[in-house]
Short mmCIF file of C-alpha atoms in Angstrom, two decimals:
data_model
loop_
_atom_site.label_atom_id
_atom_site.label_comp_id
_atom_site.label_asym_id
_atom_site.label_seq_id
_atom_site.Cartn_x
_atom_site.Cartn_y
_atom_site.Cartn_z
CA MET E 1 -55.37 2.21 -39.22
CA GLU E 2 -53.65 3.06 -35.81
CA GLN E 3 -53.77 6.84 -36.51
CA GLN E 4 -57.54 6.68 -37.70
CA LEU E 5 -58.35 4.99 -34.54
CA ILE E 6 -56.45 7.62 -32.60
CA LEU E 7 -58.18 10.25 -34.42
CA LYS E 8 -61.65 8.56 -33.75
CA GLY E 9 -60.83 8.70 -29.99
CA PHE E 10 -60.62 4.79 -29.55
CA SER E 11 -58.95 3.95 -26.30
CA ASP E 12 -55.38 2.20 -26.15
CA LYS E 13 -57.01 -1.13 -25.27
CA THR E 14 -59.55 -1.06 -28.15
CA ARG E 15 -56.73 0.12 -30.57
CA LYS E 16 -54.62 -2.79 -29.56
CA VAL E 17 -57.44 -5.22 -29.95
CA TYR E 18 -58.68 -3.94 -33.37
CA LEU E 19 -55.17 -3.97 -34.78
CA GLY E 20 -54.51 -7.45 -33.50
CA HIS E 21 -57.75 -8.79 -35.00
CA VAL E 22 -57.02 -7.06 -38.50
CA SER E 23 -53.43 -8.58 -38.31
CA LYS E 24 -54.82 -12.16 -37.60
CA PHE E 25 -57.37 -11.61 -40.36
CA PHE E 26 -54.77 -10.75 -42.85
CA GLN E 27 -52.46 -13.56 -41.81
CA ALA E 28 -55.40 -16.05 -42.32
CA ILE E 29 -56.78 -14.56 -45.56
CA LYS E 30 -53.42 -14.03 -47.39
CA LYS E 31 -54.81 -11.78 -49.98
CA ASP E 32 -54.46 -8.22 -51.04
CA PRO E 33 -57.11 -6.01 -49.04
CA ARG E 34 -58.64 -4.99 -52.61
CA ASN E 35 -59.34 -8.56 -53.45
CA ILE E 36 -61.12 -9.63 -50.24
CA SER E 37 -64.68 -10.74 -50.64
CA LYS E 38 -67.75 -11.19 -48.41
CA ASP E 39 -67.17 -14.97 -48.54
CA ASP E 40 -63.56 -14.44 -47.30
CA ILE E 41 -64.84 -12.54 -44.30
CA ARG E 42 -67.73 -14.91 -43.63
CA SER E 43 -65.38 -17.92 -43.94
CA TYR E 44 -62.74 -16.37 -41.38
CA LEU E 45 -65.36 -15.60 -38.96
CA ALA E 46 -67.05 -19.07 -39.29
CA ALA E 47 -63.71 -20.72 -38.85
CA GLN E 48 -63.14 -18.61 -35.66
CA LEU E 49 -66.32 -19.93 -34.13
CA GLU E 50 -66.17 -23.60 -35.29
CA GLU E 51 -62.51 -24.44 -35.79
CA ARG E 52 -60.81 -22.34 -33.32
CA LYS E 53 -63.61 -22.40 -30.79
CA LYS E 54 -63.52 -18.52 -30.20
CA ALA E 55 -66.31 -16.99 -28.02
CA HIS E 56 -69.06 -15.02 -29.81
CA ALA E 57 -68.01 -11.91 -28.18
CA TYR E 58 -64.63 -12.41 -29.84
CA VAL E 59 -65.90 -13.00 -33.18
CA SER E 60 -68.11 -10.04 -32.79
CA GLN E 61 -65.21 -7.74 -31.93
CA ALA E 62 -63.26 -9.25 -34.91
CA LEU E 63 -66.18 -8.42 -37.14
CA SER E 64 -66.21 -4.91 -35.74
CA SER E 65 -62.47 -4.59 -36.50
CA ILE E 66 -62.65 -5.57 -39.92
CA LYS E 67 -65.76 -3.38 -40.63
CA PHE E 68 -63.55 -0.33 -39.28
CA LEU E 69 -60.84 -1.30 -41.67
CA PHE E 70 -63.20 -1.37 -44.62
CA LYS E 71 -65.04 1.73 -43.81
CA HIS E 72 -62.36 4.02 -42.52
CA ILE E 73 -59.28 2.72 -44.11
CA LEU E 74 -60.13 0.94 -47.39
CA ARG E 75 -63.24 3.42 -47.90
CA GLN E 76 -65.54 0.25 -48.89
CA SER E 77 -68.92 -0.44 -47.55
CA ILE E 78 -69.00 -3.69 -45.70
CA ASP E 79 -72.51 -3.25 -44.28
CA SER E 80 -74.08 -4.07 -47.58
CA MET E 81 -72.13 -7.45 -47.45
CA ASP E 82 -74.81 -8.79 -45.03
CA ILE E 83 -72.45 -10.56 -42.62
CA PRO E 84 -74.17 -11.62 -39.58
CA ARG E 85 -73.03 -10.80 -36.10
CA PRO E 86 -72.79 -13.86 -33.88
CA LYS E 87 -75.62 -14.20 -31.41
CA LYS E 88 -74.56 -12.92 -27.90
CA GLU E 89 -73.99 -15.84 -25.64
CA GLN E 90 -76.28 -15.73 -22.33
CA LYS E 91 -73.81 -16.87 -19.73
CA LEU E 92 -74.41 -16.55 -15.91
CA PRO E 93 -71.55 -15.32 -14.00
CA GLN E 94 -70.03 -17.35 -11.15
CA VAL E 95 -70.77 -15.60 -7.89
CA LEU E 96 -69.05 -16.24 -4.59
CA SER E 97 -71.05 -16.67 -1.57
CA GLN E 98 -70.89 -14.22 1.33
CA ALA E 99 -69.05 -16.47 3.24
CA GLU E 100 -66.41 -16.99 0.52
CA VAL E 101 -66.10 -13.34 0.12
CA ALA E 102 -65.74 -12.89 3.83
CA LYS E 103 -63.17 -15.57 4.04
CA ILE E 104 -61.07 -13.89 1.20
CA LEU E 105 -61.18 -10.52 2.86
CA SER E 106 -60.38 -11.78 6.33
CA THR E 107 -57.09 -13.31 4.97
CA VAL E 108 -55.88 -9.81 3.80
CA LYS E 109 -54.18 -8.21 6.70
CA ASN E 110 -53.10 -4.97 5.18
CA ILE E 111 -55.73 -2.34 5.88
CA LYS E 112 -54.95 -0.47 2.66
CA HIS E 113 -55.41 -3.64 0.53
CA ARG E 114 -58.39 -4.70 2.37
CA SER E 115 -60.03 -1.38 1.88
CA ILE E 116 -59.53 -1.48 -1.84
CA LEU E 117 -60.99 -4.93 -2.14
CA ILE E 118 -63.92 -4.04 -0.25
CA ILE E 119 -64.49 -0.88 -2.11
CA THR E 120 -63.92 -2.95 -5.45
CA TYR E 121 -66.48 -5.81 -4.46
CA SER E 122 -69.22 -3.57 -2.65
CA SER E 123 -69.14 -1.02 -5.49
CA GLY E 124 -68.87 -3.24 -8.39
CA LEU E 125 -65.69 -1.60 -9.81
CA ARG E 126 -63.63 -2.90 -12.77
CA VAL E 127 -59.92 -3.22 -12.26
CA SER E 128 -59.18 -0.39 -14.66
CA GLU E 129 -61.61 1.87 -12.57
CA VAL E 130 -59.83 0.74 -9.08
CA VAL E 131 -56.44 1.71 -10.24
CA THR E 132 -57.37 5.19 -11.09
CA LEU E 133 -59.38 5.90 -7.91
CA THR E 134 -58.15 8.72 -5.59
CA LEU E 135 -59.42 9.88 -2.21
CA ASN E 136 -61.23 12.64 -3.83
CA ASP E 137 -63.24 10.20 -5.71
CA LEU E 138 -64.85 8.84 -2.47
CA HIS E 139 -67.90 10.85 -1.16
CA PRO E 140 -68.74 9.28 2.18
CA ASP E 141 -71.22 12.12 2.97
CA ARG E 142 -73.37 11.01 -0.01
CA LYS E 143 -72.26 7.35 0.03
CA LEU E 144 -70.94 7.64 -3.53
CA VAL E 145 -67.83 6.56 -5.50
CA ARG E 146 -66.99 8.77 -8.70
CA ILE E 147 -65.56 6.82 -11.43
CA LYS E 148 -63.70 8.99 -14.01
CA GLN E 149 -63.45 7.91 -17.57
CA GLY E 150 -64.43 4.23 -16.91
CA LYS E 151 -65.55 1.73 -19.55
CA GLY E 152 -66.38 3.71 -22.90
CA ARG E 153 -64.59 6.82 -21.32
CA LYS E 154 -67.80 7.53 -19.27
CA ASP E 155 -67.98 9.02 -15.91
CA ARG E 156 -70.44 7.58 -13.41
CA TYR E 157 -71.22 7.33 -9.85
CA THR E 158 -71.60 3.97 -8.03
CA LEU E 159 -72.49 3.19 -4.28
CA LEU E 160 -70.03 3.38 -1.43
CA SER E 161 -71.21 0.76 1.14
CA ASP E 162 -71.33 1.34 4.84
CA THR E 163 -69.04 -1.80 5.13
CA ALA E 164 -66.30 0.04 3.04
CA MET E 165 -66.48 3.04 5.21
CA GLU E 166 -66.04 1.00 8.39
CA VAL E 167 -62.86 -1.02 7.45
CA GLU E 168 -60.45 -1.16 10.29
#
C-alpha cells in the first residue's frame, strides 16, 4: 500500500496517516481482507465515532484510507457499499484578541524569532509552510509571501503585512 501511495504522489504525512488508519482498521476487524463486508466497515467507523469519541474529520480520513485500500490495493469497489461520510463539524476557531497577540509578541526578544512569528500570524501561514520559507519567498515590493508546495502540494501567495516589514 505504501508503494501505491508513493506512486500516486501522496505526501509523507498523508502516507503515514493512511497506513496508520488501515493498520488500526485491521487490528479492530481481525479478518482476512477478502472477507471484510460493508457491515464490518460501517461498524468500525461507527465505533470510532460513538465508543472512541473520535472527531468526524478523523473518521472521514479513516474512511478515505479504507477506500484507498479497497480500490487501489484489493481492487474492490467500496463506492457501491453506500458507506456515508460523517457530516463535517462546524466549529469556530478560538481567536486571540489583538492585545493577547501583542502581549505574546512583546515577550519575544530575539528579532529573528519575533519576525517569524509576526509573518506567520499576519500572513496566516501553517507551521509546515513557515519552516520552508526563505528570504527569496518574501516580496516586500509587492507585499506578498510566496508559499511553495503548501498543503495539497500547491503553490500560493499570501499577504505580507506592513507590520511584518517594520519589525525591529
